[in-house]
Short mmCIF file of C-alpha atoms in Angstrom, two decimals:
data_model
loop_
_atom_site.label_atom_id
_atom_site.label_comp_id
_atom_site.label_asym_id
_atom_site.label_seq_id
_atom_site.Cartn_x
_atom_site.Cartn_y
_atom_site.Cartn_z
CA MET A 191 0.06 0.28 0.16
CA SER A 192 1.32 3.04 -0.96
CA GLU A 193 1.77 6.00 1.59
CA PRO A 194 -0.21 9.17 1.07
CA GLN A 195 1.81 12.38 -0.85
CA PRO A 196 2.17 15.32 1.28
CA THR A 197 -0.63 18.03 0.15
CA PRO A 198 0.41 21.64 -0.17
CA ALA A 199 -0.59 22.48 2.98
CA ASP A 200 1.48 19.63 4.82
CA GLN A 201 4.57 21.33 2.67
CA TRP A 202 4.24 24.81 3.20
CA SER A 203 3.34 24.63 7.26
CA THR A 204 6.74 23.36 7.91
CA TRP A 205 8.57 26.27 5.97
CA GLU A 206 9.78 29.19 7.53
CA THR A 207 8.21 32.64 6.17
CA LYS A 208 11.70 33.79 6.25
CA PRO A 209 14.28 32.84 3.30
CA GLU A 210 16.71 30.09 3.69
CA ILE A 211 18.80 28.52 1.73
CA PRO A 212 18.74 24.62 2.09
CA GLY A 213 21.38 22.67 3.10
CA TYR A 214 21.40 20.14 0.43
CA TRP A 215 21.00 20.79 -3.13
CA PRO A 216 21.76 18.92 -6.00
CA GLY A 217 25.24 19.32 -7.49
CA LEU A 218 26.84 21.20 -4.91
CA GLY A 219 28.10 20.17 -2.10
CA LEU A 220 29.99 16.72 -1.45
CA GLU A 221 28.34 16.10 -4.99
CA GLN A 222 30.16 18.44 -6.45
CA ALA A 223 32.33 16.74 -9.43
CA GLY A 224 35.55 17.56 -10.31
CA GLY A 225 36.96 19.49 -13.39
CA PHE A 226 34.40 20.38 -16.32
CA GLU A 227 32.09 18.26 -18.56
CA ILE A 228 28.62 19.48 -20.15
CA HIS A 229 26.10 18.29 -22.52
CA ARG A 230 24.80 21.12 -24.57
CA ASP A 231 21.27 19.86 -25.16
CA GLY A 232 20.34 18.79 -21.77
CA VAL A 233 21.44 21.79 -20.04
CA ARG A 234 19.24 23.53 -22.72
CA SER A 235 16.78 21.34 -22.56
CA VAL A 236 16.69 22.22 -18.19
CA ALA A 237 17.12 26.03 -18.98
CA GLY A 238 13.86 26.10 -20.65
CA GLY A 239 12.03 24.26 -18.09
CA LEU A 240 13.19 26.96 -15.99
CA VAL A 241 12.27 29.74 -18.37
CA LYS A 242 8.37 28.54 -18.95
CA LEU A 243 8.29 28.69 -14.66
CA ALA A 244 8.46 32.57 -15.45
CA VAL A 245 5.02 32.13 -17.13
CA ARG A 246 3.01 32.45 -13.86
CA ALA A 247 5.28 35.97 -13.29
CA GLY A 248 1.78 38.41 -13.82
CA ASP A 249 -0.68 36.23 -12.12
CA PHE A 250 -0.99 37.31 -8.71
CA ALA A 251 1.57 40.45 -9.10
CA PHE A 252 -1.28 42.86 -8.75
CA SER A 253 -2.78 44.06 -5.57
CA ASP A 254 -6.26 46.36 -5.31
CA ALA A 255 -5.44 46.48 -1.70
CA THR A 256 -6.42 49.66 -0.20
CA HIS A 257 -6.66 51.27 3.53
CA TYR A 258 -7.50 54.32 2.63
CA ASP A 259 -11.82 53.70 3.10
CA LEU A 260 -11.02 52.75 6.56
CA ALA A 261 -8.38 55.43 7.35
CA GLY A 262 -10.89 56.98 9.60
CA LEU A 263 -12.35 54.64 11.60
CA ARG A 264 -11.72 55.15 15.50
CA TRP A 265 -11.79 51.40 16.37
CA SER A 266 -7.89 51.19 16.57
CA LEU A 267 -7.25 47.34 16.20
CA PRO A 268 -9.34 46.51 13.27
CA ARG A 269 -7.98 49.57 11.57
CA GLU A 270 -4.25 49.08 11.43
CA LEU A 271 -4.58 45.19 11.41
CA HIS A 272 -6.48 45.87 7.40
CA ALA A 273 -3.65 47.95 7.00
CA ILE A 274 -0.85 45.64 7.53
CA LEU A 275 -2.68 43.16 5.84
CA THR A 276 -3.19 45.80 2.93
CA ASP A 277 0.52 46.15 2.76
CA ALA A 278 1.26 42.28 3.00
CA ASP A 279 -0.98 41.83 -0.17
CA ARG A 280 0.88 44.48 -1.46
CA ALA A 281 4.32 43.24 -0.85
CA VAL A 282 3.49 39.80 -1.61
CA ALA A 283 2.55 41.10 -5.10
CA LEU A 284 5.75 42.46 -5.67
CA PHE A 285 7.94 39.22 -4.41
CA TRP A 286 5.48 37.11 -6.35
CA SER A 287 6.48 39.14 -9.75
CA ASP A 288 10.30 39.32 -8.74
CA LEU A 289 10.60 35.52 -7.95
CA HIS A 290 8.85 34.29 -10.86
CA ALA A 291 11.49 37.28 -13.37
CA GLU A 292 13.93 35.49 -10.98
CA THR A 293 13.29 32.16 -11.92
CA GLY A 294 13.08 32.61 -16.14
CA MET A 295 16.13 35.29 -15.70
CA ALA A 296 18.42 31.73 -14.41
CA GLY A 297 16.98 30.01 -17.18
CA LEU A 298 18.25 31.86 -19.75
CA LEU A 299 21.73 32.66 -18.16
CA ILE A 300 21.95 29.20 -17.99
CA GLU A 301 20.39 28.48 -21.53
CA ARG A 302 23.13 31.09 -22.73
CA ALA A 303 25.73 29.34 -20.84
CA ALA A 304 25.37 26.25 -22.86
CA ALA A 305 25.22 27.64 -26.53
CA ASN A 306 28.64 29.26 -25.73
CA TYR A 307 31.51 27.56 -25.22
CA ARG A 308 33.46 31.02 -23.70
CA LEU A 309 30.52 31.05 -21.21
CA ALA A 310 29.96 27.21 -20.66
CA ASP A 311 32.65 27.24 -17.77
CA GLN A 312 33.50 30.57 -16.97
CA PRO A 313 32.08 31.36 -13.42
CA LEU A 314 29.95 34.43 -14.10
CA LEU A 315 27.03 34.06 -15.63
CA GLY A 316 27.05 37.76 -16.60
CA ASP A 317 23.50 40.18 -17.62
CA LEU A 318 21.05 39.63 -20.34
CA PRO A 319 18.20 42.73 -20.36
CA LEU A 320 14.56 41.71 -18.82
CA ASP A 321 13.33 42.57 -22.27
CA ARG A 322 14.73 39.34 -23.22
CA LEU A 323 13.02 37.64 -20.65
CA ASP A 324 9.58 39.04 -21.69
CA GLU A 325 9.76 38.09 -25.13
CA ARG A 326 10.21 34.57 -24.58
CA VAL A 327 7.55 34.62 -21.80
CA GLU A 328 5.09 36.16 -24.46
CA GLU A 329 5.82 33.73 -26.86
CA LEU A 330 5.43 30.68 -24.47
CA HIS A 331 2.00 32.23 -23.31
CA PRO A 332 0.42 34.74 -25.74
CA ASP A 333 -2.34 35.66 -22.91
CA GLY A 334 -0.56 36.39 -20.05
CA ARG A 335 0.56 39.78 -18.06
CA GLY A 336 4.19 39.39 -19.17
CA VAL A 337 6.94 39.75 -16.59
CA ARG A 338 7.41 42.49 -14.58
CA GLY A 339 10.22 44.26 -12.15
CA PRO A 340 12.67 44.50 -10.74
CA SER A 341 10.39 46.29 -7.94
CA GLU A 342 11.29 48.08 -5.14
CA LEU A 343 11.44 45.03 -2.43
CA TYR A 344 14.16 43.55 -5.34
CA PRO A 345 16.85 41.57 -4.19
CA ASN A 346 16.76 42.10 -0.70
CA GLY A 347 13.81 44.20 0.60
CA ARG A 348 11.90 44.06 3.68
CA ILE A 349 8.35 45.23 4.75
CA SER A 350 7.44 44.98 8.89
CA LEU A 351 4.05 43.84 9.51
CA ARG A 352 4.02 44.77 13.12
CA LEU A 353 2.23 46.85 15.16
CA PRO A 354 3.01 50.22 15.78
CA ARG A 355 4.36 50.02 19.53
CA ALA A 356 2.95 53.44 20.51
CA GLY A 357 -0.08 52.77 19.40
CA ASP A 358 -3.72 52.56 21.87
CA TYR A 359 -5.83 49.68 21.09
CA GLY A 360 -8.30 49.52 23.70
CA VAL A 361 -11.62 50.61 23.12
CA GLY A 362 -12.40 52.88 26.37
CA ASP A 363 -12.97 56.07 24.08
CA MET A 364 -15.70 54.12 21.89
CA THR A 365 -18.88 55.00 21.96
CA ALA A 366 -22.04 52.57 21.12
CA ASN A 367 -23.24 55.43 17.99
CA GLN A 368 -19.17 54.78 16.40
CA ALA A 369 -19.19 51.77 16.98
CA LYS A 370 -21.63 50.67 14.83
CA LEU A 371 -21.02 53.19 12.24
CA ASP A 372 -16.81 51.61 12.49
CA ILE A 373 -18.51 47.55 12.15
CA GLU A 374 -20.55 48.79 9.04
CA ALA A 375 -17.68 51.18 7.68
CA LEU A 376 -15.48 47.39 8.35
CA VAL A 377 -18.21 45.41 6.58
CA ARG A 378 -18.08 47.49 3.53
CA HIS A 379 -14.51 48.26 3.25
CA GLY A 380 -12.80 45.33 5.13
CA GLY A 381 -12.37 42.78 2.87
CA GLY A 382 -8.96 42.78 1.47
CA ARG A 383 -7.41 39.89 -1.02
CA ASP A 384 -9.83 36.53 -1.30
CA PRO A 385 -8.16 33.59 1.21
CA HIS A 386 -9.10 31.21 -1.87
CA ASP A 387 -6.29 33.68 -3.61
CA TYR A 388 -3.94 33.31 -0.84
CA GLU A 389 -4.23 29.47 -0.68
CA ARG A 390 -3.96 29.30 -4.84
CA MET A 391 -0.74 31.42 -4.33
CA ALA A 392 0.48 28.73 -1.70
CA GLU A 393 0.01 25.84 -4.02
CA ALA A 394 1.53 27.59 -7.21
CA LEU A 395 4.86 28.22 -4.75
CA VAL A 396 4.97 24.44 -3.53
CA GLU A 397 4.56 23.64 -6.99
CA LEU A 398 7.36 26.24 -8.01
CA ALA A 399 9.67 25.06 -5.20
CA ASN A 400 9.42 21.37 -5.82
CA LYS A 401 10.16 21.97 -9.67
CA LEU A 402 13.17 24.13 -8.85
CA GLN A 403 14.17 21.43 -7.09
CA LEU A 404 13.58 18.72 -9.93
CA ARG A 405 15.03 20.87 -12.42
CA ALA A 406 18.66 21.37 -10.16
CA GLN A 407 18.74 18.00 -10.12
CA ASP A 408 18.16 17.52 -14.12
CA LEU A 409 21.02 20.21 -14.43
CA ARG A 410 23.36 18.37 -12.78
CA ASP A 411 22.60 14.99 -14.41
CA ALA A 412 22.92 16.39 -17.44
CA PRO A 413 25.66 15.98 -17.09
CA TRP A 414 27.17 19.90 -16.58
CA HIS A 415 30.08 20.11 -14.11
CA GLY A 416 32.09 23.17 -13.70
CA ALA A 417 32.64 26.35 -12.08
CA ALA A 418 29.44 27.91 -14.34
CA ALA A 419 27.10 25.42 -12.99
CA ASP A 420 28.26 25.65 -9.29
CA ASN A 421 27.15 29.08 -9.93
CA ALA A 422 23.79 28.42 -11.46
CA GLN A 423 23.31 25.96 -8.61
CA THR A 424 23.73 28.41 -6.05
CA ALA A 425 21.54 30.80 -7.32
CA LEU A 426 18.93 28.17 -8.24
CA ARG A 427 19.21 27.57 -4.13
CA GLN A 428 18.64 30.66 -3.35
CA ILE A 429 15.74 31.26 -4.86
CA TYR A 430 14.12 27.94 -4.16
CA GLY A 431 14.58 28.73 -0.52
CA ASN A 432 12.62 32.73 -1.98
CA ALA A 433 9.65 30.19 -2.91
CA THR A 434 9.40 28.37 0.29
CA ALA A 435 9.20 31.56 2.31
CA LEU A 436 6.79 32.99 -0.17
CA ALA A 437 4.75 29.57 0.02
CA ALA A 438 4.95 30.44 4.19
CA VAL A 439 3.91 33.88 3.83
CA THR A 440 1.10 33.35 1.63
CA GLY A 441 -0.33 30.51 3.93
CA ALA A 442 -0.27 32.26 6.37
CA LEU A 443 -2.00 35.30 5.07
CA ALA A 444 -4.75 32.55 4.24
CA GLY A 445 -5.81 32.25 7.34
CA ALA A 446 -5.11 35.47 8.66
CA SER A 447 -7.54 36.92 6.16
CA ARG A 448 -10.23 34.70 6.21
CA ARG A 449 -10.12 35.11 10.01
CA PHE A 450 -10.35 38.93 9.79
CA ALA A 451 -13.54 38.50 8.08
CA GLU A 452 -15.21 35.88 9.71
CA ILE A 453 -14.38 38.22 13.39
CA VAL A 454 -16.02 41.33 10.82
CA HIS A 455 -18.54 39.44 10.27
CA TRP A 456 -19.91 38.07 13.73
CA CYS A 457 -19.76 41.87 14.92
CA HIS A 458 -22.14 43.06 11.77
CA ARG A 459 -24.15 39.93 13.07
CA ASN A 460 -24.13 40.43 16.87
CA PHE A 461 -23.64 43.99 17.66
CA GLU A 462 -27.32 44.99 18.16
CA THR A 463 -28.24 41.87 19.75
CA MET A 464 -25.39 41.84 22.63
CA ALA A 465 -24.47 45.50 22.79
CA ASP A 466 -28.38 46.44 22.62
CA PRO A 467 -26.83 49.63 21.41
CA ASP A 468 -30.86 51.37 20.78
CA ARG A 469 -32.16 50.97 24.42
CA GLY A 470 -32.30 54.12 26.78
CA GLY A 471 -34.78 55.64 28.75
CA TRP A 472 -35.90 54.42 31.81
CA GLU A 473 -35.25 50.98 30.89
CA GLU A 474 -31.49 51.36 30.64
CA PHE A 475 -32.05 53.41 33.96
CA TRP A 476 -33.26 49.79 36.10
CA ASP A 477 -30.10 47.93 33.78
CA LEU A 478 -27.63 46.96 36.29
CA GLY A 479 -25.00 45.63 33.06
CA GLY A 480 -24.37 49.24 32.28
CA THR A 481 -25.01 51.83 29.77
CA ALA A 482 -25.01 51.84 25.41
CA ASP A 483 -21.64 52.99 25.22
CA SER A 484 -20.66 50.43 28.18
CA ARG A 485 -22.08 47.79 26.89
CA ALA A 486 -20.50 48.42 23.35
CA ARG A 487 -17.14 48.59 24.12
CA SER A 488 -17.57 45.13 26.35
CA PHE A 489 -18.27 43.71 22.85
CA LEU A 490 -15.70 45.37 21.33
CA ALA A 491 -13.46 44.50 23.70
CA GLN A 492 -14.03 40.64 23.27
CA ALA A 493 -14.03 41.12 19.55
CA ASN A 494 -10.49 42.89 20.01
CA ASP A 495 -9.17 39.20 21.61
CA GLU A 496 -10.21 37.67 18.74
CA PHE A 497 -8.38 40.27 16.04
CA MET A 498 -4.96 39.73 18.28
CA ALA A 499 -5.52 36.23 17.39
CA VAL A 500 -5.45 37.34 13.90
CA TYR A 501 -2.67 39.48 14.49
CA ASP A 502 -0.85 36.34 15.85
CA LEU A 503 -0.73 34.81 12.47
CA VAL A 504 0.17 37.03 10.74
CA PRO A 505 4.04 37.02 9.67
CA GLU A 506 6.28 39.63 11.44
CA GLN A 507 7.60 40.76 7.84
CA ILE A 508 7.69 39.51 4.22
CA GLN A 509 11.39 39.23 2.90
CA GLU A 510 12.92 39.16 -0.40
CA ASN A 511 16.57 37.50 -0.25
CA LEU A 512 16.85 36.92 -4.16
CA PRO A 513 20.56 36.20 -5.85
CA GLY A 514 20.04 39.31 -8.12
CA LEU A 515 20.34 37.65 -11.32
CA LEU A 516 18.13 40.93 -12.86
CA VAL A 517 21.08 43.45 -12.35
CA THR A 518 22.13 44.71 -14.81
CA ASP A 519 25.23 47.45 -14.87
CA GLU A 520 22.65 49.50 -16.37
CA SER A 521 20.52 49.04 -13.37
CA HIS A 522 23.27 49.00 -10.77
CA THR A 523 25.00 52.51 -12.21
CA GLU A 524 21.40 53.93 -12.31
CA LEU A 525 20.43 52.95 -8.54
CA LYS A 526 24.32 54.83 -7.64
CA TRP A 527 22.82 58.09 -9.38
CA ARG A 528 19.85 58.04 -8.05
CA ILE A 529 21.22 57.20 -4.19
CA GLN A 530 23.80 60.30 -5.32
CA ASP A 531 21.13 62.63 -6.44
CA ILE A 532 19.10 61.98 -3.42
CA GLN A 533 22.08 62.67 -1.08
CA GLU A 534 23.01 66.28 -2.97
CA SER A 535 19.24 66.60 -2.50
CA ILE A 536 19.42 66.78 1.43
CA LEU A 537 22.81 68.27 1.73
CA ASP A 538 21.66 71.07 -0.35
CA SER A 539 18.45 71.59 1.38
CA GLY A 540 20.30 71.45 4.83
CA ARG A 541 17.52 68.49 5.98
CA ASN A 542 19.36 65.93 8.57
CA ASP A 543 17.49 62.59 7.53
CA MET A 544 20.73 61.29 5.83
CA ASP A 545 19.98 58.50 8.05
CA SER A 546 16.41 57.99 7.68
CA PRO A 547 15.11 54.77 7.03
CA TRP A 548 14.36 54.99 3.69
CA LEU A 549 17.74 56.56 2.49
CA ARG A 550 19.56 53.05 4.59
CA ASP A 551 17.19 50.58 2.35
CA LEU A 552 18.70 51.89 -0.59
CA ASP A 553 22.13 51.51 0.76
CA LEU A 554 21.52 47.60 1.21
CA ARG A 555 19.80 47.40 -2.30
CA LEU A 556 22.85 48.87 -3.58
CA ALA A 557 24.96 46.57 -1.45
CA ALA A 558 22.79 43.74 -2.39
CA TYR A 559 23.48 44.83 -6.23
CA GLU A 560 26.99 45.22 -5.98
CA ARG A 561 27.25 41.17 -4.85
CA ALA A 562 24.93 39.95 -7.30
CA GLU A 563 27.38 42.01 -9.76
CA GLU A 564 30.22 40.43 -8.23
CA THR A 565 28.83 36.64 -7.78
CA TYR A 566 27.09 36.08 -11.55
CA GLY A 567 28.79 39.43 -13.35
#
């Protein structure tokens, strides 16, 4: 009797939401073969398979999430939690696009190395313009959205999904009328990405991760050994770590967004009955359970506990850590000039924000660009 196969959820639920490089990878470590060997047709076939993985680059690469409609909500915890889920959805869409473009570019670079005797055993894989990948994806999938990127998160950006520390998430200042209005606003505007969308993303990312491992084994068995092969396998291993991380993130967000919607629905269904906000006059005077406002606050406090449980389901951050195969000499130079222009503008204006977080992020991004240029050319 055959063993039951693990489901995608069985896999992503064991993965970390932070990109981690697996200890074992086909063709690396103890499996490295001395010397140089290549079967060009076999390597080109594997490379084409990697390019095909990029055709899904546009599937979930866009987000319509917005928190503007709830920016005026006085009930602070669901307001801030919804903003976090909105930021998460935008970051996931960018990460998805970057990850698939990076996978496809790995395929193109390997394909070029196999076709060129001079590049086949040269460690640096070199540059190719993103337009080349977009053209190939368009040929493979004419009805798709193509390849977009690299995004502002590429290749090593991150976004925090933590609540502001200074916030007051109690309900002590809420009135029954404000609670009623806020619950109605949450019902109208509180929906984010469909949890089923996140589940489909997680399943697709598990499939991507599994195929990356299989293509790496195929590349080793083509065979292809040598400095360039080691560099290509190192890049694929790092891309795999990002695929598993994003799968874990989207799987977690599926549960968090579903539970958020369930709590909003519970509030809408039960507020009138449990908080009884419209009772007043002599009935309220004799009510030992308190006023309409106090009953509303008690109701919201109960919901707050549930919203905090949702917050616990959300990853602390979304982080990319891709090899940087999309970096070219031109994009590297452009980023350096961009940072220099910003620094000169700050100095000319006399502002004191040379150490601002957004400028530090650009510096970290530049360092990642430089590592990519040094490692992959």
